Each structure stands twice: as structure tokens, then as C-alpha cells.
Amino acid sequence: MGDIAKSVLGGAWTLIVGWILPTALNLAVFFLTIAPSLRHTAPVARLWPRTGAGTTLLLLCAALLLGLVLSALQTPLYRILEGYSLWPSRAYERGCVRQRATKQRLADRIDLLRLERRARTAAPLPAADAESLARLRADPRLARTAGRDRRRTAAQRALLGERLSRYPVDDDQIAPTRLGNAIRRLEEYGHDRFRLDTQVLWNELTGTAPEQIRRQAELSRTNADFFVALLYGHAALAVLALAALASPDPSPALLLGTAAALVVLLPLWYRCAVNATDEWAAAVRALVNTGRKPLAEALGVVLPHRLADERRMWRLLSNLHRRPYHERAAVLDAFRAAPPDAAPPPADRTP
């Protein structure tokens, strides 16, 4: 049923589910818990509906309008949570250091389990692996988690790899927040594997990719949008609940309880947004893997047989679109498709 709704609604699905629906949920919380304390204030008293149908209509209109506004502001909203906007430089640097350490710790935990498994099941480890195993076992940071990791099942150990996969491969691409890294890994995928800069060639890539893959890439971020909108709405409602304590006729217990519950839910929605990027990353990976060939054809180049040559070609093309033209770009001639054969001259009809 969900797939049918997605196909019928098309592009509206991401707007409705990603932004309007969570806005409606936040407004419902506002009407049920915060608005009663504000009913006797002049602005709310003038706007408050007199009937149940009027309340429903107000809720729907407000959800639609606010959802559209949030959708239009999604880029700055994401950048705040990713750590790119409104972050002091010192907080940004500390966040990057902390995230690099977390990534390295996850990688070390996985390496320790892998080397210990090889030591139990294989012949004596090579000298380099034996040295790495000894170093990891002596690391006091890993000692606290090593015992618990050894008791994990295969499925639970796979979750460690899943958490590590939410970080970009290149440490220089590390962002100061978990959500920033989870999104950065999907932005980095094309460049890391093929030197295809998907940030620069995104419109060309989505415009030439197979229709099913393109739609999948468009719809895959809907869940992340949903939790981001829910998170911002809960934060705003918590502030409103505390501000409503200053109203003429507040309900302190209800307002304080609402604010506390909303604040407690914020980390949950943030974690859900991070987890929701897995589907988004998988869709972008499929888009890059299957869309490179039609993209190359649309750009007038031939996809080389050798991977090293393909990586060089995409690097040159990305630079051509990112920077002003330079004569060095002429090396792309080696990858350009041959022009179609010229049409034969018309036959001579003279007797």
C-alpha cells in the first residue's frame, strides 16, 4: 500500500510525509497541551476557533503552511544539525576531534574481533597482524568493551560495522555531528569510489539515471526529513511550553510535563534521523553505480574499461564543471566519444 501511495503521489510524497505530517503532529501536541493555557491571551483568543470543525480546519491549514515553510528551509535546518551552520569554530573543531575518535574506536573494536577470530581459526598470524592484535589488546580504551564485544552474536557484531559505515572513509571529511557524518558518507561515495563528484554533477546524474533508481533516490530521504521536522518542532514546542508559564492562566503541571517529555524525545528523534540515512545512502550508492554509464553518454564521453582510467576521467569532468575552463581540460579529448560518421554526399543525378 505504501508503494502504491508513493507512485500515485510522486514528488508530493516527500513533501507530505517528510514535512507536512510531522508538522501536523507537532501542532496537535500544541493544541492539546499548550494552547489551553494561552486561550485567554489576546492574540490566541482572536484566532481560536469556535467549533470543532474550525479547529480541524485551522490545524490542517497551519500544518500545510508550516510544512511548506520547513521544506523550503530544509537546507539550513540540516546544516545546523550537521554542524556546518551556527557552530562556533572551537565547537566545530572539538566535535570533529570527538567524531574522529569515535570512528577510530569503532574500527579498532572491529579489527580486534577480526584478528582474534583469525588467531583462533587460522595458522599463526603474520607478524604485522600479530603486532596489531597485541597493540589492540593492550589499549585501555578497548579493554572496557572487548569482553562485551566477544559475547556478541554475529548479528550484533554486524551492527558495529553498520555504525562504522555511517562515517565517511576519508578522515578529512569528518563532520562534528553524527548526522553530519551519516550524510557526508553518502555525499563522499561517488568521489571515493570513482572520483565522481556527485555534489557538482547531481542534477546531471539524476537527470540521466534510470527512472526507478532516480525515484528511489528522491524518496529515500523522506524518513530522515520526517524525524528532522519532528525534532525541530519538538524543540520549538518545548520553548513555547516554558514561555506559556508566564500566561495569565497557565497549567504549570501540564506545561512542565509537556516540556520535559519533548526534551526527552529530542535525542530519540535525532538518532532516528541518523539511522534513516542508511536507506538514503543505499539509494545514492545505487544511483552512482547504475547512473555513471548513462551520465557518461549524456556528457559525450565513453566509460573506460580500466577503473583507474575511469577515475581519472570523472576527476577531470568534475573539475571541468567545478572550476573555470583551463587548457589542461583538453586531456579529456582522450575520453570523448567519436562523432557520428558524416552523412554520404548526395548521388550525382546529372546524365
Short mmCIF file of N, CA, C and O in Angstrom, two decimals, residues 149-245:
data_model
loop_
_atom_site.label_atom_id
_atom_site.label_comp_id
_atom_site.label_asym_id
_atom_site.label_seq_id
_atom_site.Cartn_x
_atom_site.Cartn_y
_atom_site.Cartn_z
N ASP A 149 32.08 -7.15 23.60
CA ASP A 149 32.07 -7.42 22.16
C ASP A 149 32.25 -8.90 21.86
O ASP A 149 31.67 -9.43 20.91
N ARG A 150 33.08 -9.58 22.67
CA ARG A 150 33.31 -11.02 22.43
C ARG A 150 32.05 -11.83 22.67
O ARG A 150 31.88 -12.92 22.10
N ARG A 151 31.18 -11.35 23.53
CA ARG A 151 29.93 -12.08 23.82
C ARG A 151 28.83 -11.77 22.80
O ARG A 151 27.75 -12.37 22.87
N ARG A 152 29.07 -10.86 21.90
CA ARG A 152 28.06 -10.50 20.91
C ARG A 152 27.86 -11.64 19.91
O ARG A 152 28.78 -12.37 19.59
N THR A 153 26.63 -11.73 19.41
CA THR A 153 26.35 -12.66 18.32
C THR A 153 26.85 -12.06 17.01
O THR A 153 27.25 -10.90 16.95
N ALA A 154 26.81 -12.88 15.95
CA ALA A 154 27.26 -12.39 14.64
C ALA A 154 26.42 -11.21 14.19
O ALA A 154 26.95 -10.24 13.62
N ALA A 155 25.11 -11.26 14.46
CA ALA A 155 24.25 -10.15 14.06
C ALA A 155 24.58 -8.89 14.85
O ALA A 155 24.59 -7.77 14.31
N GLN A 156 24.86 -9.04 16.15
CA GLN A 156 25.20 -7.87 16.96
C GLN A 156 26.54 -7.28 16.55
O GLN A 156 26.73 -6.07 16.59
N ARG A 157 27.48 -8.15 16.16
CA ARG A 157 28.77 -7.64 15.69
C ARG A 157 28.61 -6.89 14.37
O ARG A 157 29.33 -5.93 14.10
N ALA A 158 27.67 -7.35 13.55
CA ALA A 158 27.43 -6.65 12.29
C ALA A 158 26.94 -5.23 12.53
O ALA A 158 27.17 -4.33 11.71
N LEU A 159 26.26 -5.02 13.67
CA LEU A 159 25.79 -3.67 13.98
C LEU A 159 26.95 -2.71 14.21
O LEU A 159 26.82 -1.51 13.96
N LEU A 160 28.09 -3.23 14.72
CA LEU A 160 29.26 -2.38 14.87
C LEU A 160 29.73 -1.88 13.50
O LEU A 160 30.08 -0.72 13.33
N GLY A 161 29.75 -2.81 12.53
CA GLY A 161 30.12 -2.40 11.18
C GLY A 161 29.14 -1.42 10.59
O GLY A 161 29.52 -0.51 9.84
N GLU A 162 27.85 -1.57 10.93
CA GLU A 162 26.84 -0.64 10.44
C GLU A 162 27.08 0.75 11.00
O GLU A 162 26.95 1.76 10.28
N ARG A 163 27.43 0.83 12.28
CA ARG A 163 27.73 2.13 12.89
C ARG A 163 28.97 2.76 12.26
O ARG A 163 29.00 3.97 12.01
N LEU A 164 29.98 1.94 11.99
CA LEU A 164 31.20 2.46 11.36
C LEU A 164 30.92 2.95 9.94
O LEU A 164 31.53 3.92 9.48
N SER A 165 30.00 2.27 9.25
CA SER A 165 29.70 2.66 7.86
C SER A 165 29.02 4.01 7.77
O SER A 165 28.91 4.57 6.68
N ARG A 166 28.55 4.55 8.90
CA ARG A 166 27.91 5.87 8.89
C ARG A 166 28.93 7.01 8.98
O ARG A 166 28.53 8.16 9.20
N TYR A 167 30.18 6.69 8.82
CA TYR A 167 31.23 7.70 8.79
C TYR A 167 31.86 7.73 7.40
O TYR A 167 31.97 6.69 6.74
N PRO A 168 32.29 8.89 6.92
CA PRO A 168 33.00 8.94 5.63
C PRO A 168 34.31 8.19 5.71
O PRO A 168 34.92 8.07 6.78
N VAL A 169 34.76 7.66 4.58
CA VAL A 169 36.01 6.91 4.55
C VAL A 169 37.19 7.80 4.87
O VAL A 169 38.08 7.44 5.64
N ASP A 170 37.21 8.98 4.29
CA ASP A 170 38.32 9.92 4.45
C ASP A 170 38.13 10.70 5.76
O ASP A 170 37.11 11.35 5.97
N ASP A 171 39.14 10.63 6.64
CA ASP A 171 39.04 11.35 7.91
C ASP A 171 38.96 12.86 7.72
O ASP A 171 38.46 13.57 8.60
N ASP A 172 39.48 13.36 6.60
CA ASP A 172 39.39 14.79 6.34
C ASP A 172 37.96 15.24 6.08
O ASP A 172 37.67 16.45 6.11
N GLN A 173 37.06 14.30 5.80
CA GLN A 173 35.67 14.63 5.54
C GLN A 173 34.79 14.54 6.78
O GLN A 173 33.58 14.74 6.70
N ILE A 174 35.40 14.23 7.93
CA ILE A 174 34.63 14.06 9.16
C ILE A 174 33.94 15.37 9.54
O ILE A 174 34.53 16.45 9.50
N ALA A 175 32.65 15.26 9.91
CA ALA A 175 31.86 16.39 10.38
C ALA A 175 31.75 16.33 11.91
O ALA A 175 32.02 15.29 12.52
N PRO A 176 31.33 17.41 12.56
CA PRO A 176 31.32 17.42 14.03
C PRO A 176 30.12 16.71 14.67
O PRO A 176 30.06 16.62 15.89
N THR A 177 29.17 16.22 13.88
CA THR A 177 27.99 15.56 14.45
C THR A 177 27.77 14.22 13.78
O THR A 177 28.26 13.96 12.67
N ARG A 178 27.00 13.37 14.43
CA ARG A 178 26.70 12.05 13.88
C ARG A 178 25.87 12.17 12.61
O ARG A 178 26.10 11.45 11.63
N LEU A 179 24.89 13.07 12.61
CA LEU A 179 24.07 13.24 11.42
C LEU A 179 24.89 13.80 10.27
O LEU A 179 24.74 13.38 9.12
N GLY A 180 25.79 14.73 10.57
CA GLY A 180 26.65 15.27 9.53
C GLY A 180 27.51 14.20 8.89
O GLY A 180 27.68 14.17 7.67
N ASN A 181 28.05 13.28 9.69
CA ASN A 181 28.87 12.21 9.14
C ASN A 181 28.03 11.20 8.37
O ASN A 181 28.47 10.68 7.34
N ALA A 182 26.83 10.91 8.86
CA ALA A 182 25.97 9.95 8.17
C ALA A 182 25.59 10.47 6.78
O ALA A 182 25.46 9.67 5.84
N ILE A 183 25.41 11.77 6.65
CA ILE A 183 25.09 12.34 5.34
C ILE A 183 26.35 12.53 4.51
O ILE A 183 26.33 12.32 3.29
N ARG A 184 27.45 12.86 5.16
CA ARG A 184 28.69 13.07 4.42
C ARG A 184 29.16 11.78 3.75
O ARG A 184 29.75 11.82 2.66
N ARG A 185 28.91 10.63 4.38
CA ARG A 185 29.37 9.37 3.76
C ARG A 185 28.68 9.10 2.44
O ARG A 185 29.25 8.53 1.52
N LEU A 186 27.40 9.50 2.31
CA LEU A 186 26.71 9.29 1.03
C LEU A 186 27.13 10.34 0.00
O LEU A 186 27.14 10.07 -1.20
N GLU A 187 27.49 11.53 0.48
CA GLU A 187 27.99 12.55 -0.44
C GLU A 187 29.39 12.19 -0.94
O GLU A 187 29.79 12.59 -2.04
N GLU A 188 30.13 11.45 -0.13
CA GLU A 188 31.51 11.10 -0.46
C GLU A 188 31.62 9.86 -1.34
O GLU A 188 32.65 9.64 -1.97
N TYR A 189 30.56 9.04 -1.40
CA TYR A 189 30.67 7.73 -2.03
C TYR A 189 31.17 7.80 -3.46
O TYR A 189 32.12 7.11 -3.85
N GLY A 190 30.55 8.62 -4.30
CA GLY A 190 30.93 8.68 -5.70
C GLY A 190 32.36 9.12 -5.89
O GLY A 190 33.09 8.59 -6.74
N HIS A 191 32.80 10.08 -5.08
CA HIS A 191 34.18 10.56 -5.21
C HIS A 191 35.17 9.53 -4.72
O HIS A 191 36.24 9.34 -5.32
N ASP A 192 34.86 8.85 -3.63
CA ASP A 192 35.80 7.87 -3.09
C ASP A 192 35.98 6.68 -4.02
O ASP A 192 37.10 6.21 -4.22
N ARG A 193 34.89 6.18 -4.61
CA ARG A 193 34.99 5.00 -5.47
C ARG A 193 35.45 5.34 -6.88
O ARG A 193 36.27 4.63 -7.44
N PHE A 194 34.91 6.40 -7.45
CA PHE A 194 35.13 6.66 -8.88
C PHE A 194 35.67 8.05 -9.18
O PHE A 194 35.85 8.38 -10.35
N ARG A 195 35.89 8.87 -8.14
CA ARG A 195 36.26 10.27 -8.33
C ARG A 195 35.17 11.06 -9.04
O ARG A 195 35.44 12.07 -9.69
N LEU A 196 33.93 10.59 -8.91
CA LEU A 196 32.78 11.30 -9.46
C LEU A 196 32.20 12.18 -8.36
O LEU A 196 31.69 11.68 -7.35
N ASP A 197 32.28 13.49 -8.53
CA ASP A 197 31.79 14.43 -7.52
C ASP A 197 30.28 14.59 -7.71
O ASP A 197 29.82 15.37 -8.54
N THR A 198 29.52 13.85 -6.92
CA THR A 198 28.06 13.89 -7.06
C THR A 198 27.47 15.22 -6.60
O THR A 198 26.36 15.57 -7.00
N GLN A 199 28.20 15.97 -5.76
CA GLN A 199 27.70 17.27 -5.35
C GLN A 199 27.71 18.25 -6.53
O GLN A 199 26.82 19.09 -6.64
N VAL A 200 28.70 18.12 -7.40
CA VAL A 200 28.80 19.01 -8.55
C VAL A 200 27.90 18.55 -9.69
O VAL A 200 27.24 19.35 -10.35
N LEU A 201 27.84 17.24 -9.93
CA LEU A 201 27.12 16.68 -11.08
C LEU A 201 25.79 16.03 -10.67
O LEU A 201 25.29 15.17 -11.38
N TRP A 202 25.20 16.47 -9.56
CA TRP A 202 23.99 15.83 -9.06
C TRP A 202 22.83 15.95 -10.05
O TRP A 202 22.13 14.97 -10.33
N ASN A 203 22.58 17.14 -10.57
CA ASN A 203 21.46 17.31 -11.49
C ASN A 203 21.65 16.51 -12.76
O ASN A 203 20.70 15.91 -13.28
N GLU A 204 22.87 16.49 -13.28
CA GLU A 204 23.13 15.68 -14.48
C GLU A 204 22.95 14.20 -14.17
O GLU A 204 22.40 13.45 -15.00
N LEU A 205 23.42 13.77 -13.00
CA LEU A 205 23.33 12.35 -12.64
C LEU A 205 21.88 11.91 -12.49
O LEU A 205 21.47 10.87 -13.02
N THR A 206 21.07 12.69 -11.78
CA THR A 206 19.67 12.31 -11.59
C THR A 206 18.86 12.48 -12.86
O THR A 206 17.86 11.79 -13.07
N GLY A 207 19.29 13.39 -13.74
CA GLY A 207 18.56 13.60 -14.98
C GLY A 207 18.76 12.50 -16.00
O GLY A 207 17.92 12.34 -16.90
N THR A 208 19.86 11.74 -15.89
CA THR A 208 20.14 10.69 -16.87
C THR A 208 20.02 9.29 -16.31
O THR A 208 20.07 8.33 -17.07
N ALA A 209 19.84 9.15 -14.99
CA ALA A 209 19.77 7.82 -14.37
C ALA A 209 18.47 7.13 -14.74
O ALA A 209 17.48 7.78 -15.12
N PRO A 210 18.42 5.80 -14.62
CA PRO A 210 17.15 5.08 -14.85
C PRO A 210 16.05 5.61 -13.94
O PRO A 210 16.30 5.99 -12.80
N GLU A 211 14.83 5.62 -14.47
CA GLU A 211 13.71 6.25 -13.77
C GLU A 211 13.50 5.67 -12.37
O GLU A 211 13.30 6.40 -11.40
N GLN A 212 13.52 4.33 -12.24
CA GLN A 212 13.27 3.70 -10.95
C GLN A 212 14.35 4.09 -9.94
O GLN A 212 14.05 4.37 -8.77
N ILE A 213 15.59 4.11 -10.37
CA ILE A 213 16.68 4.48 -9.47
C ILE A 213 16.57 5.94 -9.07
O ILE A 213 16.80 6.31 -7.90
N ARG A 214 16.21 6.79 -10.01
CA ARG A 214 16.07 8.21 -9.71
C ARG A 214 14.96 8.45 -8.69
O ARG A 214 15.14 9.22 -7.73
N ARG A 215 13.83 7.79 -8.87
CA ARG A 215 12.71 7.96 -7.93
C ARG A 215 13.09 7.42 -6.55
O ARG A 215 12.72 7.99 -5.52
N GLN A 216 13.80 6.32 -6.55
CA GLN A 216 14.24 5.76 -5.27
C GLN A 216 15.14 6.73 -4.53
O GLN A 216 15.03 6.88 -3.31
N ALA A 217 16.03 7.39 -5.25
CA ALA A 217 16.92 8.37 -4.62
C ALA A 217 16.13 9.56 -4.08
O ALA A 217 16.47 10.12 -3.02
N GLU A 218 15.08 9.97 -4.79
CA GLU A 218 14.27 11.11 -4.34
C GLU A 218 13.47 10.77 -3.09
O GLU A 218 13.33 11.60 -2.18
N LEU A 219 12.93 9.54 -3.03
CA LEU A 219 12.07 9.16 -1.92
C LEU A 219 12.83 8.68 -0.70
O LEU A 219 12.27 8.64 0.40
N SER A 220 14.11 8.33 -0.87
CA SER A 220 14.85 7.67 0.20
C SER A 220 15.13 8.59 1.39
O SER A 220 15.34 8.09 2.50
N ARG A 221 15.13 9.89 1.19
CA ARG A 221 15.43 10.80 2.29
C ARG A 221 14.18 11.22 3.06
O ARG A 221 14.27 12.01 4.01
N THR A 222 13.02 10.70 2.67
CA THR A 222 11.77 11.12 3.31
C THR A 222 11.78 10.83 4.80
O THR A 222 11.34 11.66 5.61
N ASN A 223 12.25 9.64 5.19
CA ASN A 223 12.25 9.29 6.62
C ASN A 223 13.16 10.21 7.41
O ASN A 223 12.83 10.62 8.53
N ALA A 224 14.31 10.55 6.85
CA ALA A 224 15.21 11.48 7.54
C ALA A 224 14.54 12.85 7.68
O ALA A 224 14.62 13.50 8.75
N ASP A 225 13.87 13.32 6.62
CA ASP A 225 13.16 14.60 6.69
C ASP A 225 12.10 14.56 7.79
O ASP A 225 11.92 15.55 8.53
N PHE A 226 11.38 13.44 7.90
CA PHE A 226 10.32 13.32 8.89
C PHE A 226 10.86 13.55 10.30
O PHE A 226 10.31 14.33 11.09
N PHE A 227 11.96 12.87 10.64
CA PHE A 227 12.49 12.97 12.00
C PHE A 227 13.15 14.33 12.24
O PHE A 227 13.12 14.84 13.36
N VAL A 228 13.74 14.92 11.22
CA VAL A 228 14.31 16.26 11.37
C VAL A 228 13.20 17.28 11.65
O VAL A 228 13.33 18.14 12.54
N ALA A 229 12.11 17.20 10.90
CA ALA A 229 10.99 18.12 11.14
C ALA A 229 10.38 17.89 12.52
O ALA A 229 10.02 18.85 13.22
N LEU A 230 10.28 16.63 12.92
CA LEU A 230 9.74 16.32 14.25
C LEU A 230 10.65 16.89 15.34
O LEU A 230 10.18 17.43 16.34
N LEU A 231 11.95 16.77 15.14
CA LEU A 231 12.91 17.26 16.13
C LEU A 231 12.81 18.77 16.29
O LEU A 231 12.73 19.29 17.42
N TYR A 232 12.81 19.51 15.18
CA TYR A 232 12.72 20.96 15.29
C TYR A 232 11.38 21.38 15.89
O TYR A 232 11.32 22.34 16.68
N GLY A 233 10.30 20.70 15.52
CA GLY A 233 9.00 21.04 16.08
C GLY A 233 8.95 20.80 17.58
O GLY A 233 8.40 21.62 18.34
N HIS A 234 9.52 19.67 18.05
CA HIS A 234 9.53 19.41 19.48
C HIS A 234 10.35 20.45 20.24
O HIS A 234 9.97 20.86 21.35
N ALA A 235 11.48 20.86 19.65
CA ALA A 235 12.30 21.88 20.32
C ALA A 235 11.53 23.19 20.44
O ALA A 235 11.55 23.84 21.50
N ALA A 236 10.83 23.59 19.37
CA ALA A 236 10.04 24.82 19.42
C ALA A 236 8.90 24.70 20.42
O ALA A 236 8.60 25.66 21.17
N LEU A 237 8.26 23.55 20.47
CA LEU A 237 7.15 23.36 21.41
C LEU A 237 7.64 23.39 22.86
O LEU A 237 6.92 23.90 23.74
N ALA A 238 8.81 22.83 23.13
CA ALA A 238 9.34 22.87 24.49
C ALA A 238 9.57 24.31 24.93
O ALA A 238 9.26 24.68 26.08
N VAL A 239 10.09 25.14 24.04
CA VAL A 239 10.29 26.56 24.37
C VAL A 239 8.94 27.25 24.59
O VAL A 239 8.78 28.04 25.54
N LEU A 240 7.96 26.95 23.74
CA LEU A 240 6.63 27.56 23.90
C LEU A 240 5.97 27.13 25.20
O LEU A 240 5.29 27.93 25.86
N ALA A 241 6.17 25.87 25.58
CA ALA A 241 5.56 25.37 26.82
C ALA A 241 6.13 26.12 28.02
O ALA A 241 5.39 26.48 28.95
N LEU A 242 7.43 26.35 28.02
CA LEU A 242 8.03 27.10 29.13
C LEU A 242 7.60 28.56 29.10
O LEU A 242 7.36 29.17 30.15
N ALA A 243 7.50 29.13 27.89
CA ALA A 243 7.07 30.53 27.79
C ALA A 243 5.62 30.68 28.23
O ALA A 243 5.23 31.73 28.77
N ALA A 244 4.79 29.66 28.01
CA ALA A 244 3.37 29.73 28.38
C ALA A 244 3.17 29.77 29.89
O ALA A 244 2.07 30.12 30.35
N LEU A 245 4.20 29.46 30.67
CA LEU A 245 4.08 29.56 32.13
C LEU A 245 3.84 31.00 32.57
O LEU A 245 3.32 31.23 33.66
#
